[in-house]
Tab-separated table of C-alpha atoms and ligand atoms in Angstrom:
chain	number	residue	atom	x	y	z
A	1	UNK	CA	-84.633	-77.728	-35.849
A	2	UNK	CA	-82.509	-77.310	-38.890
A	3	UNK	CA	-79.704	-79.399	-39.132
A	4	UNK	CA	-76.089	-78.454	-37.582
A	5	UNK	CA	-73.125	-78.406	-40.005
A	6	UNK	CA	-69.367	-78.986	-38.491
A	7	UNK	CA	-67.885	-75.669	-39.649
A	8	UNK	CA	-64.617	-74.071	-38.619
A	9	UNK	CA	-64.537	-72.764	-34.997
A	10	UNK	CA	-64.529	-69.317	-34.235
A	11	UNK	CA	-63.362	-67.023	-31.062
A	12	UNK	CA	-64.957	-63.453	-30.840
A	13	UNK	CA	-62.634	-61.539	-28.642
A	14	UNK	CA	-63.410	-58.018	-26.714
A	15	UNK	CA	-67.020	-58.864	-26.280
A	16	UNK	CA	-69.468	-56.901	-23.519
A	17	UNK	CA	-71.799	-59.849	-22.930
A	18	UNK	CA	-75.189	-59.513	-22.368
A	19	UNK	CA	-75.927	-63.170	-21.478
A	20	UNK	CA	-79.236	-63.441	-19.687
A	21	UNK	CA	-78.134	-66.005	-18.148
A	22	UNK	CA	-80.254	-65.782	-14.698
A	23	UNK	CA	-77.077	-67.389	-12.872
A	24	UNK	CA	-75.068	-64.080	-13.675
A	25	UNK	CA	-76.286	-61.750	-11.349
A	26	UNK	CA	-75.505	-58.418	-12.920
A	27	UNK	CA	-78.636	-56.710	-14.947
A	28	UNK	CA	-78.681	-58.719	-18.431
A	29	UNK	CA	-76.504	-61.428	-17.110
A	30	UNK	CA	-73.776	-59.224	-17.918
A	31	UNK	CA	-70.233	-59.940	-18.820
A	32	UNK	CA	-67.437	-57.111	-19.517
A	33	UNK	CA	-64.306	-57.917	-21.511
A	34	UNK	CA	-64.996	-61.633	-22.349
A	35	UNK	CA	-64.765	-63.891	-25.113
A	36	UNK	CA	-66.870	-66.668	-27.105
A	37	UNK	CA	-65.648	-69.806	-28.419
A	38	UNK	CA	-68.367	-71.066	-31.192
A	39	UNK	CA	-68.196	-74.659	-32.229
A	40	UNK	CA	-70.696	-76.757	-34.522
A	41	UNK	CA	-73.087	-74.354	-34.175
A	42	UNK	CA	-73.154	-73.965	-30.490
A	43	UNK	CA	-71.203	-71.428	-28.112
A	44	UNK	CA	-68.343	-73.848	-27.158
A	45	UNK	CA	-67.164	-71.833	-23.770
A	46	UNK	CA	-68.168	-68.126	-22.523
A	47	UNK	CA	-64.396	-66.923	-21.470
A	48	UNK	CA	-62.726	-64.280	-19.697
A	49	UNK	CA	-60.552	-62.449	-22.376
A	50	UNK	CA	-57.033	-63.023	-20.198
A	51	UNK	CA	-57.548	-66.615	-20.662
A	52	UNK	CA	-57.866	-66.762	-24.131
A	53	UNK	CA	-54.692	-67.200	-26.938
A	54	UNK	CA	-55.995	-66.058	-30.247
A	55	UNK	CA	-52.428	-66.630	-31.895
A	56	UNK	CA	-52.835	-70.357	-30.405
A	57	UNK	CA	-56.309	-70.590	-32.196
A	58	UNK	CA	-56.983	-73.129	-34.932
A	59	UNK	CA	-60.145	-71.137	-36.592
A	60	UNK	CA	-61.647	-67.832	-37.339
A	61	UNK	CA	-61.102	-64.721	-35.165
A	62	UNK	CA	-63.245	-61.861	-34.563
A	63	UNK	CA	-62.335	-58.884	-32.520
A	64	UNK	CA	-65.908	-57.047	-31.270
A	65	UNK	CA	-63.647	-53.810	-29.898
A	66	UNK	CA	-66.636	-53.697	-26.833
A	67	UNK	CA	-69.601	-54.356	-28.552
A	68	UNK	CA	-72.845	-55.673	-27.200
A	69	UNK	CA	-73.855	-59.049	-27.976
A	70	UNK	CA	-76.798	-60.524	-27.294
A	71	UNK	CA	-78.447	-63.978	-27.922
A	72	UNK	CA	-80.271	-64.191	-30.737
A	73	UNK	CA	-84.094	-62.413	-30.502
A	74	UNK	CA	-86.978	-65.018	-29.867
A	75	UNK	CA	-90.326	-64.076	-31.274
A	76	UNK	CA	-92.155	-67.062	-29.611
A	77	UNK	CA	-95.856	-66.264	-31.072
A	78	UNK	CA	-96.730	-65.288	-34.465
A	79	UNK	CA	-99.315	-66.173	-37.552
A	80	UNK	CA	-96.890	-64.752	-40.155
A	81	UNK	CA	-98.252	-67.242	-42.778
A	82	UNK	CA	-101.599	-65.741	-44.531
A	83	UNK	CA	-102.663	-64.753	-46.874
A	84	UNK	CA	-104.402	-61.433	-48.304
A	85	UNK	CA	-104.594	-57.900	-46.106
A	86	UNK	CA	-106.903	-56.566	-44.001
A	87	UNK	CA	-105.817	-53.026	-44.543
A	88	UNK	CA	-109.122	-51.929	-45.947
A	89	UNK	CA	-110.961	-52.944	-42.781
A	90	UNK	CA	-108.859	-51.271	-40.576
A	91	UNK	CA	-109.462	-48.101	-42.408
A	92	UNK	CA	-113.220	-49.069	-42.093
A	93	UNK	CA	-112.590	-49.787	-38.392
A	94	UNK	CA	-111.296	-46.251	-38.248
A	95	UNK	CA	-113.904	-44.698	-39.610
A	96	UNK	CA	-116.608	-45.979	-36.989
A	97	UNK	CA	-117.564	-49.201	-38.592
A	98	UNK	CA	-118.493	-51.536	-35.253
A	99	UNK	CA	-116.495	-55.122	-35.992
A	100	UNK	CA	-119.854	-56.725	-36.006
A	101	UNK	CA	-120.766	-55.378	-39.462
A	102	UNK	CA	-117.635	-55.621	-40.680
A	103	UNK	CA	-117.792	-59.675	-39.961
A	104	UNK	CA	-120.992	-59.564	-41.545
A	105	UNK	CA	-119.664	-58.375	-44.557
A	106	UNK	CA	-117.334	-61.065	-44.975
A	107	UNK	CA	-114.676	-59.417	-43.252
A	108	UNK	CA	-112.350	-60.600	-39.803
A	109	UNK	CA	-110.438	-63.746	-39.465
A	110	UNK	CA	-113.026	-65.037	-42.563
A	111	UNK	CA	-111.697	-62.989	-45.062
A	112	UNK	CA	-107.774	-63.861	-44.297
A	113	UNK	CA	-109.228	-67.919	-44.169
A	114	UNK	CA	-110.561	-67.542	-47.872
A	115	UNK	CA	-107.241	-65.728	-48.984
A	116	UNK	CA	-105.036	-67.644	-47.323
A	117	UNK	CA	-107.046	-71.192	-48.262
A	118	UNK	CA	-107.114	-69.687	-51.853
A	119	UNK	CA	-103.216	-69.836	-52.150
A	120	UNK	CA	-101.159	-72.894	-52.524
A	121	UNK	CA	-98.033	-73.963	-49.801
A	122	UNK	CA	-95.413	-72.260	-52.294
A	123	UNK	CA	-97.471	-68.974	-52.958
A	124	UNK	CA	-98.058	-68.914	-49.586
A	125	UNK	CA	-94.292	-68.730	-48.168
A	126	UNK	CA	-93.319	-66.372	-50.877
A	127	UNK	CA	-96.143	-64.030	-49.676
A	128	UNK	CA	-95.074	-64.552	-45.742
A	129	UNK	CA	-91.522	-63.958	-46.966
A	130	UNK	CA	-91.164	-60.483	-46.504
A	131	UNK	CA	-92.850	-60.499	-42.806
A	132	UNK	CA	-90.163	-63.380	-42.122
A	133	UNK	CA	-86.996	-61.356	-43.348
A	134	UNK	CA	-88.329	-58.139	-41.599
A	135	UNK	CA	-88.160	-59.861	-38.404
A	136	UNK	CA	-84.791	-61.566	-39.139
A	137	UNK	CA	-83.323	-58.180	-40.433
A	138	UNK	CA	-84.216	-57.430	-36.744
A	139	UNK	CA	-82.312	-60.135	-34.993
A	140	UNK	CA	-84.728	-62.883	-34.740
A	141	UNK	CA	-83.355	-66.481	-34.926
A	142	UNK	CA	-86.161	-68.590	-33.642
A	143	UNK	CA	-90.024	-67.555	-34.485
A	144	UNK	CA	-93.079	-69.446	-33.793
A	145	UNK	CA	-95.559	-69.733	-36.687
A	146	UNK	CA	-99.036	-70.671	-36.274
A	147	UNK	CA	-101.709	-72.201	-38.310
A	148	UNK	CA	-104.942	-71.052	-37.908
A	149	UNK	CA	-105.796	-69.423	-41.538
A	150	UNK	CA	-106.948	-72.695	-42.816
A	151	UNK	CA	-109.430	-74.298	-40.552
A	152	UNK	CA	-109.559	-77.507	-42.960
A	153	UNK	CA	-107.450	-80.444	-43.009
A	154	UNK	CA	-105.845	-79.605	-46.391
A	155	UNK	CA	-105.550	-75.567	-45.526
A	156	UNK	CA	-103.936	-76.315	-42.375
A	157	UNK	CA	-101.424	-78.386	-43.170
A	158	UNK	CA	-100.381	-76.130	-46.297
A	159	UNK	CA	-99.934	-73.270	-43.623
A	160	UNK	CA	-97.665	-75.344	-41.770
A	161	UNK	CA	-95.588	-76.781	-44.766
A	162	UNK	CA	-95.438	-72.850	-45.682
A	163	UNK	CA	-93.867	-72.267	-42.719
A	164	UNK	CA	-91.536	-75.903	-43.052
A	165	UNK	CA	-90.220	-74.074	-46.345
A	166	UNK	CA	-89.460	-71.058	-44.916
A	167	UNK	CA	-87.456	-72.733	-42.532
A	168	UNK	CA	-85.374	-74.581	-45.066
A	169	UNK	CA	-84.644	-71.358	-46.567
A	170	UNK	CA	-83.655	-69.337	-44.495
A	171	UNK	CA	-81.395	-68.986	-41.459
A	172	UNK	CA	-83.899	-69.399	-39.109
A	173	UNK	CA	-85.214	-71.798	-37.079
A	174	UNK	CA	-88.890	-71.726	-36.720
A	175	UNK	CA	-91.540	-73.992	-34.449
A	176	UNK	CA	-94.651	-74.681	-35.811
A	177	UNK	CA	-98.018	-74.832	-33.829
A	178	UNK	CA	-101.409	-75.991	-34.677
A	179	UNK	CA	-104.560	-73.713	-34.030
A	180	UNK	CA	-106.797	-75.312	-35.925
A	181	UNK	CA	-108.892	-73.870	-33.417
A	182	UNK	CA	-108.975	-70.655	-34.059
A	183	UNK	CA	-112.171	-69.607	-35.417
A	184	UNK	CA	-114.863	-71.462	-36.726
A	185	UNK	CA	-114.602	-71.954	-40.476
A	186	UNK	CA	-117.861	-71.114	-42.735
A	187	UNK	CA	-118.357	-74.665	-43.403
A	188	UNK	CA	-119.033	-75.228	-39.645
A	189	UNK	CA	-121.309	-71.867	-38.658
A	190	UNK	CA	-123.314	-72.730	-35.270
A	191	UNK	CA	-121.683	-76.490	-35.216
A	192	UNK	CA	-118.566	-75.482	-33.103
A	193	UNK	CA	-118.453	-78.777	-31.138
A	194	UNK	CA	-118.714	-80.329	-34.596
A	195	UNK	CA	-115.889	-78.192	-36.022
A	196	UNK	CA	-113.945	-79.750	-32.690
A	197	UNK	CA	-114.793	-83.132	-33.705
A	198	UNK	CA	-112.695	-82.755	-37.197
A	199	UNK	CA	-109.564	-80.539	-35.159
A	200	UNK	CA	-109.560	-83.808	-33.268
A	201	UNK	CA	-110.488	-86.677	-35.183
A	202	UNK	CA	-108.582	-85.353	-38.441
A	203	UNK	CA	-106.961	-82.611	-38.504
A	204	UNK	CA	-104.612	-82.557	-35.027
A	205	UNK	CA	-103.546	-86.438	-35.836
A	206	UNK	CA	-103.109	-85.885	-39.475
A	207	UNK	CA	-100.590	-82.982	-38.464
A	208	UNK	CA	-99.015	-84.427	-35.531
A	209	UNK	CA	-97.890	-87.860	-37.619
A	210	UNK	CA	-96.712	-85.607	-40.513
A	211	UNK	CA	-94.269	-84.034	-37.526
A	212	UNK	CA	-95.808	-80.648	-38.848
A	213	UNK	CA	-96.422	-79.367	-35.965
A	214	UNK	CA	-94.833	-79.319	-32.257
A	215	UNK	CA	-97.292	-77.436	-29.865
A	216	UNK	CA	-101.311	-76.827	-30.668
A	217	UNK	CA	-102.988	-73.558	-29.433
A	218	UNK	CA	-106.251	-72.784	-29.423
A	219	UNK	CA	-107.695	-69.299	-29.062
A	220	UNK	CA	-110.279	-69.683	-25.533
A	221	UNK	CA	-112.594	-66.832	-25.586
A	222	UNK	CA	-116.656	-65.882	-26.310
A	223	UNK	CA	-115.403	-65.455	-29.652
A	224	UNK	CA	-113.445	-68.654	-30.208
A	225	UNK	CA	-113.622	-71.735	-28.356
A	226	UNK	CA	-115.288	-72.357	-25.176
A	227	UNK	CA	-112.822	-74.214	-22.152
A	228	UNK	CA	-114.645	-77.578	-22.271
A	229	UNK	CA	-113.304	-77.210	-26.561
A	230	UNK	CA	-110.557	-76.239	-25.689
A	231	UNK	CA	-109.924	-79.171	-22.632
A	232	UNK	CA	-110.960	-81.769	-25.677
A	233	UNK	CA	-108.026	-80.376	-27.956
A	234	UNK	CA	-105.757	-80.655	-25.307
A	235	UNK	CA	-106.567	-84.011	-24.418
A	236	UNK	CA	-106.195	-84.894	-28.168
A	237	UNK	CA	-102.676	-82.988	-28.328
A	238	UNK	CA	-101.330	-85.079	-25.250
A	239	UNK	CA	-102.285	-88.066	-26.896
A	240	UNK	CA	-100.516	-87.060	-29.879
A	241	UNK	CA	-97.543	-86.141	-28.031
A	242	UNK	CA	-97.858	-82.481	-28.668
A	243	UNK	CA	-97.303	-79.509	-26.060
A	244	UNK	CA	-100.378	-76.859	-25.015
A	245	UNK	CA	-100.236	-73.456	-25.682
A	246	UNK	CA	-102.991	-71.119	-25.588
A	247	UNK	CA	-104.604	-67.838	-26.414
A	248	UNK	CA	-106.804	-66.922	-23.255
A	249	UNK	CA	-107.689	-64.269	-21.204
A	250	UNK	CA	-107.468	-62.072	-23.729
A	251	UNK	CA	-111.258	-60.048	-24.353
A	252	UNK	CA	-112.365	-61.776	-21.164
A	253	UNK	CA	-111.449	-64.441	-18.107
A	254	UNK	CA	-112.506	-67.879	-18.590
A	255	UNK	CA	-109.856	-69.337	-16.824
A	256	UNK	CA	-108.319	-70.579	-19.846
A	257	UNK	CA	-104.674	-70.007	-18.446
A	258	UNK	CA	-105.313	-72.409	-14.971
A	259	UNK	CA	-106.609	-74.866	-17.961
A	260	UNK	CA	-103.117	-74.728	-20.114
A	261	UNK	CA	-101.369	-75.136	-16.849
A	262	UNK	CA	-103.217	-78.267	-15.996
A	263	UNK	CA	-101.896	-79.687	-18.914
A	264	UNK	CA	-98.555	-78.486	-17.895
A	265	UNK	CA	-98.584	-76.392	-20.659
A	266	UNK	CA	-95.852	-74.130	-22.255
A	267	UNK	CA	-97.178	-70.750	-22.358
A	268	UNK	CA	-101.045	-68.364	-21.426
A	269	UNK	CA	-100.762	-66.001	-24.081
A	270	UNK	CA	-102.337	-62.624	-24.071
A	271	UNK	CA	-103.697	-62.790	-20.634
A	272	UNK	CA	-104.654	-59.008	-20.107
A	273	UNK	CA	-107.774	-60.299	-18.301
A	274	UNK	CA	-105.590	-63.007	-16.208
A	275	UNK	CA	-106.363	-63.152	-11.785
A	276	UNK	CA	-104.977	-64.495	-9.002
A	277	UNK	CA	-105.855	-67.545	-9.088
A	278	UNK	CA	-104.118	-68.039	-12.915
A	279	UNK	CA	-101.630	-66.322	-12.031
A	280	UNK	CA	-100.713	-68.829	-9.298
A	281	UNK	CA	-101.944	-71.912	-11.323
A	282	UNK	CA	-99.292	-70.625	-14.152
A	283	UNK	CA	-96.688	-70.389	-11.095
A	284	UNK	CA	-97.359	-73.979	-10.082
A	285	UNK	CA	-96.836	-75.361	-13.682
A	286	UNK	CA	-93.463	-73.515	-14.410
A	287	UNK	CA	-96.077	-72.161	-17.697
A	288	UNK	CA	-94.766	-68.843	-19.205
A	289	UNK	CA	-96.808	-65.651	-19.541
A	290	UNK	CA	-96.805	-64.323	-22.980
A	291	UNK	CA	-97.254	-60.799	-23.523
A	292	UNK	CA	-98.568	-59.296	-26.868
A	293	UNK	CA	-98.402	-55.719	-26.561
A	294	UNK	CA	-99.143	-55.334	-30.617
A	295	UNK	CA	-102.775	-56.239	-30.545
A	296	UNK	CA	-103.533	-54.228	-27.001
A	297	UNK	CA	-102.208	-51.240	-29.022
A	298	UNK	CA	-104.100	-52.010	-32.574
A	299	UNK	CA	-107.234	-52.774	-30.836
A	300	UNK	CA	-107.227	-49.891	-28.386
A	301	UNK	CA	-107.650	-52.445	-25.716
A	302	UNK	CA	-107.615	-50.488	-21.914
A	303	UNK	CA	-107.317	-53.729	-19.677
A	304	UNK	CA	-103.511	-54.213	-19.146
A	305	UNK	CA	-102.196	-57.496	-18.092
A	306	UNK	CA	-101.250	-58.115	-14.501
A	307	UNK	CA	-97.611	-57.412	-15.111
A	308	UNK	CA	-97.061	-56.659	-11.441
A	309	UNK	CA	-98.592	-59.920	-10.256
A	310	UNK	CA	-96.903	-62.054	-12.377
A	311	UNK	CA	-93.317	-60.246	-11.439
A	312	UNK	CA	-93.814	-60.981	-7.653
A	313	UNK	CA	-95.047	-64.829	-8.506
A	314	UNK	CA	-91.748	-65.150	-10.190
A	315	UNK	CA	-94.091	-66.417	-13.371
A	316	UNK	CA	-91.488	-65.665	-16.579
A	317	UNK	CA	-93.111	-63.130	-18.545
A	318	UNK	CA	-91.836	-63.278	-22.806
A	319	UNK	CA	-93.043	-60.362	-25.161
A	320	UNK	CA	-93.695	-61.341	-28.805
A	321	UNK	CA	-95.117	-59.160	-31.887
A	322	UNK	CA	-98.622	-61.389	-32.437
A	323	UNK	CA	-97.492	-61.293	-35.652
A	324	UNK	CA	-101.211	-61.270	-37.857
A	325	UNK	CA	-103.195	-59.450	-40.084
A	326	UNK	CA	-105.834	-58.294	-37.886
A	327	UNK	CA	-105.130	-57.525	-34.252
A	328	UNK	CA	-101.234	-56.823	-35.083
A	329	UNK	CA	-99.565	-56.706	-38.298
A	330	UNK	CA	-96.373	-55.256	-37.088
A	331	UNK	CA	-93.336	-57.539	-38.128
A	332	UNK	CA	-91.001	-55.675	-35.320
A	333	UNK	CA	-89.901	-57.424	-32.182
A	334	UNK	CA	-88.478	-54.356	-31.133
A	335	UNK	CA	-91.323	-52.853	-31.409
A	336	UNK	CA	-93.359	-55.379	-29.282
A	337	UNK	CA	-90.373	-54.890	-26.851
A	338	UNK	CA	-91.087	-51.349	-26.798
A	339	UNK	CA	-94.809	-51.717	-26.445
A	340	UNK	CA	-94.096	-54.311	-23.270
A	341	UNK	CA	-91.977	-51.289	-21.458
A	342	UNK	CA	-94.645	-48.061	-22.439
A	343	UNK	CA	-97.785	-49.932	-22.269
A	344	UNK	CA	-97.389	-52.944	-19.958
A	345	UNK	CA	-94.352	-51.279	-18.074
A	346	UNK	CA	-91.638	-53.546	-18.153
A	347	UNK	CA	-88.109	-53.071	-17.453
A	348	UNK	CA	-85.943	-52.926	-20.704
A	349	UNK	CA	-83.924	-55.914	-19.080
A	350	UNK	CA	-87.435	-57.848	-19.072
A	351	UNK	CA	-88.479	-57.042	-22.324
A	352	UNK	CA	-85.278	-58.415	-23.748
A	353	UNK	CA	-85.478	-61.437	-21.241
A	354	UNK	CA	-88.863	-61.640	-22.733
A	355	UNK	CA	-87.569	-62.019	-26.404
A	356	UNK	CA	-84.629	-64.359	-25.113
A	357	UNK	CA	-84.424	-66.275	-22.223
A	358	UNK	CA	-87.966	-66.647	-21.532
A	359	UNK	CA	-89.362	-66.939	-25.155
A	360	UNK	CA	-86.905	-69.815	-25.466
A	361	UNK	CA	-89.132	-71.089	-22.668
A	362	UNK	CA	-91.980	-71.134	-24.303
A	363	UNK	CA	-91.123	-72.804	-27.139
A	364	UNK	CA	-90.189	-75.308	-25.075
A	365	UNK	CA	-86.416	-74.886	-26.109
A	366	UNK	CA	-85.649	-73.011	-22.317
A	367	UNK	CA	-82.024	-75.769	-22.344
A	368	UNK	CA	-80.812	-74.752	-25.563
A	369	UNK	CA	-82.036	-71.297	-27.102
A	370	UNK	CA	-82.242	-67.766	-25.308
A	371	UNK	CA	-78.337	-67.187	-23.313
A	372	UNK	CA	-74.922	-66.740	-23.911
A	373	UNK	CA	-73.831	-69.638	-22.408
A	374	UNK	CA	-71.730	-72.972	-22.716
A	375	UNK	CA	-73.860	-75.678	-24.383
A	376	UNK	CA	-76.492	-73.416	-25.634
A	377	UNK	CA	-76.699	-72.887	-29.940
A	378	UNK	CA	-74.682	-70.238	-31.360
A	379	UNK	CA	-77.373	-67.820	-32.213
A	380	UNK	CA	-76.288	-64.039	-31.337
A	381	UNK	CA	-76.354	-61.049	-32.280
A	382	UNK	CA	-73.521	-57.950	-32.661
A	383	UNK	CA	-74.596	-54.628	-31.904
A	384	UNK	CA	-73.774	-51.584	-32.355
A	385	UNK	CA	-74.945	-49.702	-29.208
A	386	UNK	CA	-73.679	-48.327	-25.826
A	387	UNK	CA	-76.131	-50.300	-24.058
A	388	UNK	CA	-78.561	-53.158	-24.198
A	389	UNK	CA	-81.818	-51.179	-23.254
A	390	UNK	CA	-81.054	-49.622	-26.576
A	391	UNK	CA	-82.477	-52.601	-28.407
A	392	UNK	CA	-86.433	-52.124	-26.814
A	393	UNK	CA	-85.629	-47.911	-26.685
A	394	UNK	CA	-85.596	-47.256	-30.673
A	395	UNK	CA	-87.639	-49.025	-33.234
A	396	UNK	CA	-86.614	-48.678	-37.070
A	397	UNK	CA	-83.003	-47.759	-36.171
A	398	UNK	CA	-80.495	-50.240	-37.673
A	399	UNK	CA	-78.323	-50.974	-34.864
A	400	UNK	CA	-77.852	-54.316	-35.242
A	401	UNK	CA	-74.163	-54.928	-36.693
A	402	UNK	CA	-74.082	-58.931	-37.034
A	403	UNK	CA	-76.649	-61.562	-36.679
A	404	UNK	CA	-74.844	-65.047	-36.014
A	405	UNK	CA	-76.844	-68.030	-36.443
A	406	UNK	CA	-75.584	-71.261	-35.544
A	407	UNK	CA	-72.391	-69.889	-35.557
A	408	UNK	CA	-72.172	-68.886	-38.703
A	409	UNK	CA	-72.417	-65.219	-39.446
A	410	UNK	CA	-75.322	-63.849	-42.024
A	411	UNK	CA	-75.273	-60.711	-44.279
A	412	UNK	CA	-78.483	-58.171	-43.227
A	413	UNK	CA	-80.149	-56.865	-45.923
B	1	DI6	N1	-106.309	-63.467	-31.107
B	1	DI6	C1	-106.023	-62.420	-31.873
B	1	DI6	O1	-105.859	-61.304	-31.495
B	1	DI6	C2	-105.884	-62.912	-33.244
B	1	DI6	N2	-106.130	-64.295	-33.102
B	1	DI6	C3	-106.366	-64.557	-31.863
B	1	DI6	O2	-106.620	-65.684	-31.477
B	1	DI6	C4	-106.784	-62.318	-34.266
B	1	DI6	C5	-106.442	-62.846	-35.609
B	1	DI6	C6	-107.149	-62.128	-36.731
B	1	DI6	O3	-107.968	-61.232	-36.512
B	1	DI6	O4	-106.844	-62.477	-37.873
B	2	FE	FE1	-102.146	-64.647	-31.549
């Protein structure tokens, strides 16, 4: 977390709170005609406008005649830093060529590992830059930033420095993870256990005492890593201190999500091929269901994720772009939001939930990030619309008047 500098207090008066704070129990946690108090960087007190003296205030005053605010967006799963484009084989992809031959050809998560392992840390966060701002111009204060692009010591560790420096550069706060198991490198062809062996022995411990990383993911499928891999990298990541994340469920079910949640994991992401029985192992372990709506779109995917299901097991459901250069390379939480209500059919009030309240959640930060409420960091958002399910209804229209980040207000460009 970036650090928190004592600045002048602020009050922002007339404010129609969306809070999403579950213990309000109007839709969004709703609050008409209140007021904030912001102090070092976190909201202070959530007030009702009578009580509050603004001639009696020592500290800046903002008057929001009725707008929205929100906290700030969430976008709790991404792999922003990479290098290269895959642009060229989506137009192949297109065209009819199967994904098989395009892999063949060099092409797939391959040809971002050589780009990306072919740039060093500092051309490497001025080429995620623009994907970084793009989400911030849309309200984003906290993103998640994977590894995965490297799949050596060295190349992993540069992707997560990348995304250190565009922390301390920017007002936002971003968690790293480490999936260093994400796709077997070259190197390592047919020797997946052995490629384990290094994520383990090396690379995970190497990270982890470097404090480069806070969670490790690993992508559980045919095409990835098999669950007794993936059971070995979580046992290293416990011993390392680390949380669990994972991608599963995602092209196929091996019961990938029950496995996060038996390591009392934070989040099951992707999960369109997700049962019963994860569903209620997810329920057990308080573990969040993360919902990537991007790649189901890009990929023409048909099997939807149990959305129902998970709504009745009271399992918190986030929605995140899946930020990446080949299954979703749309920088636009809104847009994800969007996707969650047209394709996955949630309410507007859960797709912002799912960029808030419960994507704080799964970044572990569920006591701190994600509501309008007393105690929890000043990161919020101004808007300028007449109501919240605006924010997942358009995509590409600039409604967003004032993003606030620990307290202190930034200019969108
Ligand atoms: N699941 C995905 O959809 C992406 N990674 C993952 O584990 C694919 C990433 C890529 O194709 O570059
Ligand atoms: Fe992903």
């Amino acid at each position: 977390m970036p650090p928190i500098h004592p600045h002048r207090p602020s009050l922002w008066l007339n404010a129609r709170l969306a809070t999403m704070d579950p213990a309000r129990a109007a839709p969004y946690g709703s609050l008409e005609g209140h007021a904030l108090l912001l102090r070092d960087g976190h909201i202070a007190a959530v007030l009702p406008q009578a009580e509050v003296d603004p001639a009696a205030f020592d500290g800046e005053v903002f008057d929001l005649q009725g707008r929205w605010v929100t906290p700030g967006l969430i976008d709790c799963h991404t792999h922003l830093v990479y290098g290269g484009s895959r642009a060229a084989e989506w137009e192949k992809r297109l065209a009819g060529v199967p994904y098989q031959q395009i892999a063949a050809e060099g092409g797939g998560i391959v040809s971002t590992v050589r780009a990306t392992r072919w740039l060093d840390e500092e051309e490497l966060a001025l080429k995620s830059l623009p994907r970084l701002k793009a989400l911030m111009a849309e309200g984003v204060t906290t993103v998640e930033i994977k590894s995965g692009y490297g799949l050596t010591q060295a190349d992993e560790l540069k992707q997560l420095a990348a995304a250190r420096r565009l922390q301390d550069s920017l007002p936002v706060e971003v968690a790293a993870t480490l999936l260093a198991a994400h796709a077997v490198p070259p190197e390592y062809a047919g020797d997946a256990d052995g490629y384990i062996d290094l994520v383990i022995e090396s690379i995970l411990p190497v990270a982890a005492r470097a404090g480069l990383a806070e969670a490790v993911d690993v992508f559980c499928e045919s095409v990835g890593f098999t669950p007794a891999q993936t059971r070995r990298v979580f046992e290293a990541a416990r011993g390392h201190g680390l949380q669990v994340k994972g991608h599963v469920e995602q092209l196929s079910n091996l019961h990938g999500a029950a496995l996060v949640a038996e390591f009392g994991g934070l989040s099951a992401d992707h999960i369109e091929y997700l049962d019963e029985e994860g569903i209620a192992a997810l329920q057990r372990a308080g573990t969040v269901a993360v919902l990537l709506p991007g790649a189901f779109y890009f990929l023409r995917e048909t099997q939807k994720p149990p959305v129902d299901q998970l709504r009745a097991a009271g399992v918190p459901m986030a929605v995140s772009t899946d930020l990446n250069p080949g299954t979703s390379p749309f920088a636009s939480i809104r847009l994800a939001m969007n996707q969650a209500c047209v394709l996955f059919g949630l309410t507007p009030e859960e797709a912002l939930a799912g960029v808030t309240r419960h994507a704080a959640q799964a970044l572990g930060r569920g006591a701190t990030h994600g509501r309008l409420a007393a105690g929890y960091v000043a990161d919020l958002l101004v808007w300028d619309i007449e109501h919240p399910a605006e924010i997942a209804y358009s995509v590409g229209v600039p409604v967003l008047k004032q993003r606030v980040f620990r307290g202190t207000v930034q200019h969108i460009d």
